């Protein structure tokens, strides 16, 4: 296991279409996070899971966004009826909740462009 | 309210010189962690250094050190002996709460560092 992986790396879609991204965390990590990063800004928290439970959702996560982690392993982030404002880099990170574990390991991101 | 403030949008630094990147934070929690990440143009987020709120010593990792001033709520990153490969965006981040129950990161807007020969 070489790290967090995300697919696809790039996605171009037309406004109004639905898109789904996948994140595969580091295998022993039980926490998984989604962030959104727009150009020139820091990542903004969207949601996170501990195992299969979604523990927190940002108000940024409108009803067009849904995230799942059905078996506590990989996660999907779906955006329905995409808007141009959804264009951003979507980052996934994972970590292990134990002791003094403090680092989140980030994937390479999925860059979404909505035309 | 902004939890993490990075006031320097961009900086130029000459190779082999030291550079300090500013970060101030806002929290009412007694327990929290402060982090610095590097993001090169390729996009990946690279962990650099961590400081716990109860750590009395400033954290160091190779050429990186964190100047932690708790009373001022600042956590500046110092990069010594800059290299061309240090050119990147640098983000300060915070996780609130106890280390075994941390959740999300809250990031600053970042500082773009350009190292010149």
Coordinates of N, CA, C and O in Angstrom, one line a residue, chain B residues 54-108:
Chain B
X54 N 0.3 21.2 24.1 CA 0.9 21.0 25.4 C 2.4 20.8 25.3 O 3.1 20.6 26.3
X55 N 2.9 20.8 24.0 CA 4.4 20.6 23.9 C 5.1 21.8 24.3 O 4.8 22.9 23.8
X56 N 6.1 21.7 25.2 CA 6.8 22.8 25.7 C 8.0 23.2 24.7 O 8.4 24.4 24.7
X57 N 8.5 22.2 24.0 CA 9.6 22.5 23.1 C 9.0 22.8 21.7 O 8.1 22.2 21.3
X58 N 9.7 23.7 21.0 CA 9.3 23.9 19.6 C 9.7 22.7 18.8 O 10.8 22.1 19.0
X59 N 8.8 22.3 17.9 CA 9.0 21.2 17.0 C 10.1 21.5 16.0 O 10.2 22.6 15.5
X60 N 10.9 20.5 15.7 CA 11.9 20.6 14.6 C 11.8 19.3 13.8 O 11.7 18.2 14.3
X61 N 12.0 19.5 12.5 CA 12.1 18.3 11.5 C 13.1 18.7 10.5 O 12.7 19.4 9.5
X62 N 14.3 18.3 10.6 CA 15.3 18.7 9.6 C 15.5 20.2 9.5 O 15.8 20.9 10.4
X63 N 15.2 20.7 8.3 CA 15.4 22.1 8.0 C 14.2 22.9 8.4 O 14.1 24.1 8.3
X64 N 13.1 22.2 8.9 CA 11.9 22.9 9.3 C 11.8 23.0 10.9 O 12.1 22.1 11.6
X65 N 11.5 24.2 11.3 CA 11.2 24.3 12.8 C 9.9 25.2 12.9 O 9.6 26.0 12.0
X66 N 9.3 24.9 14.0 CA 8.0 25.6 14.3 C 8.2 26.5 15.5 O 8.5 26.0 16.6
X67 N 8.0 27.8 15.3 CA 8.2 28.8 16.4 C 6.8 29.0 17.0 O 6.0 29.7 16.5
X68 N 6.6 28.2 18.1 CA 5.3 28.2 18.8 C 5.2 29.2 19.9 O 6.0 29.0 20.9
X69 N 4.4 30.2 19.8 CA 4.2 31.1 20.9 C 2.7 31.1 21.3 O 1.8 31.7 20.7
X70 N 2.5 30.3 22.3 CA 1.1 30.0 22.7 C 0.3 31.2 23.1 O -0.9 31.3 22.8
X71 N 0.9 32.1 23.9 CA 0.2 33.2 24.4 C -0.2 34.1 23.3 O -1.3 34.8 23.3
X72 N 0.6 34.2 22.2 CA 0.3 35.0 21.1 C -0.6 34.2 20.1 O -1.0 34.8 19.0
X73 N -0.8 33.0 20.3 CA -1.5 32.1 19.3 C -0.8 32.2 17.9 O -1.5 32.4 16.9
X74 N 0.5 32.0 17.9 CA 1.1 32.0 16.7 C 2.0 30.7 16.5 O 2.5 30.1 17.5
X75 N 2.1 30.3 15.3 CA 2.8 29.0 15.0 C 3.6 29.2 13.7 O 3.2 28.6 12.7
X76 N 4.6 30.0 13.7 CA 5.3 30.3 12.5 C 6.3 29.2 12.1 O 6.9 28.5 12.9
X77 N 6.4 29.0 10.8 CA 7.3 28.0 10.2 C 8.5 28.6 9.8 O 8.5 29.7 9.1
X78 N 9.7 28.1 10.2 CA 11.0 28.6 9.8 C 11.6 27.5 8.9 O 11.7 26.3 9.3
X79 N 12.0 27.9 7.7 CA 12.7 27.0 6.8 C 14.1 27.5 6.7 O 14.4 28.7 6.3
X80 N 15.1 26.7 7.1 CA 16.5 27.2 7.1 C 17.1 26.7 5.8 O 16.7 25.7 5.2
X81 N 18.1 27.4 5.3 CA 18.9 27.0 4.2 C 18.0 26.6 3.0 O 18.0 25.5 2.5
X82 N 17.2 27.6 2.5 CA 16.2 27.3 1.5 C 16.9 26.7 0.2 O 18.0 27.0 -0.1
X83 N 16.1 25.8 -0.4 CA 16.5 25.1 -1.6 C 15.5 25.4 -2.7 O 14.3 25.7 -2.4
X84 N 15.9 25.3 -3.9 CA 15.0 25.6 -5.0 C 13.8 24.7 -5.0 O 12.7 25.1 -5.3
X85 N 13.9 23.5 -4.5 CA 12.8 22.6 -4.3 C 11.8 22.9 -3.3 O 10.8 22.3 -3.1
X86 N 12.1 24.0 -2.5 CA 11.2 24.4 -1.5 C 10.1 25.3 -2.1 O 9.2 25.7 -1.4
X87 N 10.3 25.7 -3.3 CA 9.3 26.6 -3.9 C 7.9 25.8 -4.0 O 7.8 24.7 -4.6
X88 N 6.9 26.4 -3.3 CA 5.6 25.7 -3.2 C 4.7 26.6 -2.4 O 5.1 27.7 -1.9
X89 N 3.5 26.1 -2.3 CA 2.5 26.8 -1.4 C 2.6 26.1 0.0 O 2.7 24.8 0.0
X90 N 2.6 26.9 1.0 CA 2.7 26.3 2.4 C 1.4 26.7 3.2 O 1.0 27.8 3.2
X91 N 0.8 25.7 3.8 CA -0.4 25.8 4.5 C -0.2 25.5 6.0 O 0.4 24.5 6.4
X92 N -0.7 26.4 6.8 CA -0.8 26.1 8.3 C -2.2 25.6 8.5 O -3.2 26.0 7.9
X93 N -2.3 24.6 9.4 CA -3.6 24.0 9.7 C -3.7 23.7 11.2 O -2.6 23.5 11.9
X94 N -4.9 23.5 11.7 CA -5.1 23.2 13.1 C -6.2 22.1 13.2 O -7.1 22.1 12.4
X95 N -6.0 21.3 14.2 CA -7.0 20.3 14.6 C -7.3 20.6 16.1 O -6.4 20.6 16.9
X96 N -8.6 20.8 16.4 CA -9.0 21.1 17.8 C -9.4 19.8 18.5 O -9.9 18.9 18.0
X97 N -9.2 19.9 19.8 CA -9.6 18.7 20.7 C -8.4 17.9 21.0 O -7.2 18.1 20.7
X98 N -8.7 16.8 21.7 CA -7.6 15.8 22.2 C -7.1 15.1 21.0 O -7.8 14.8 20.0
X99 N -5.9 14.6 21.1 CA -5.2 14.0 20.0 C -5.9 12.7 19.6 O -5.9 12.3 18.5
X100 N -6.6 12.0 20.6 CA -7.2 10.7 20.2 C -8.6 10.9 19.7 O -9.3 10.0 19.4
X101 N -9.0 12.2 19.6 CA -10.4 12.4 19.1 C -10.4 13.5 18.0 O -11.5 14.1 17.7
X102 N -9.3 13.8 17.4 CA -9.2 14.8 16.4 C -10.0 14.5 15.2 O -10.1 13.3 14.8
X103 N -10.6 15.5 14.6 CA -11.4 15.3 13.4 C -10.7 16.1 12.3 O -9.6 15.8 11.9
X104 N -11.5 17.0 11.8 CA -11.1 17.7 10.6 C -9.9 18.7 10.8 O -9.6 19.1 11.9
X105 N -9.2 19.0 9.7 CA -8.2 20.1 9.7 C -8.9 21.4 9.3 O -9.9 21.4 8.5
X106 N -8.5 22.5 9.8 CA -8.9 23.8 9.4 C -7.6 24.4 8.9 O -6.6 24.6 9.6
X107 N -7.6 24.8 7.6 CA -6.5 25.4 6.9 C -6.5 26.9 6.8 O -7.6 27.5 6.6
X108 N -5.3 27.5 6.7 CA -5.2 28.9 6.3 C -5.2 29.0 4.8 O -5.3 28.0 4.1

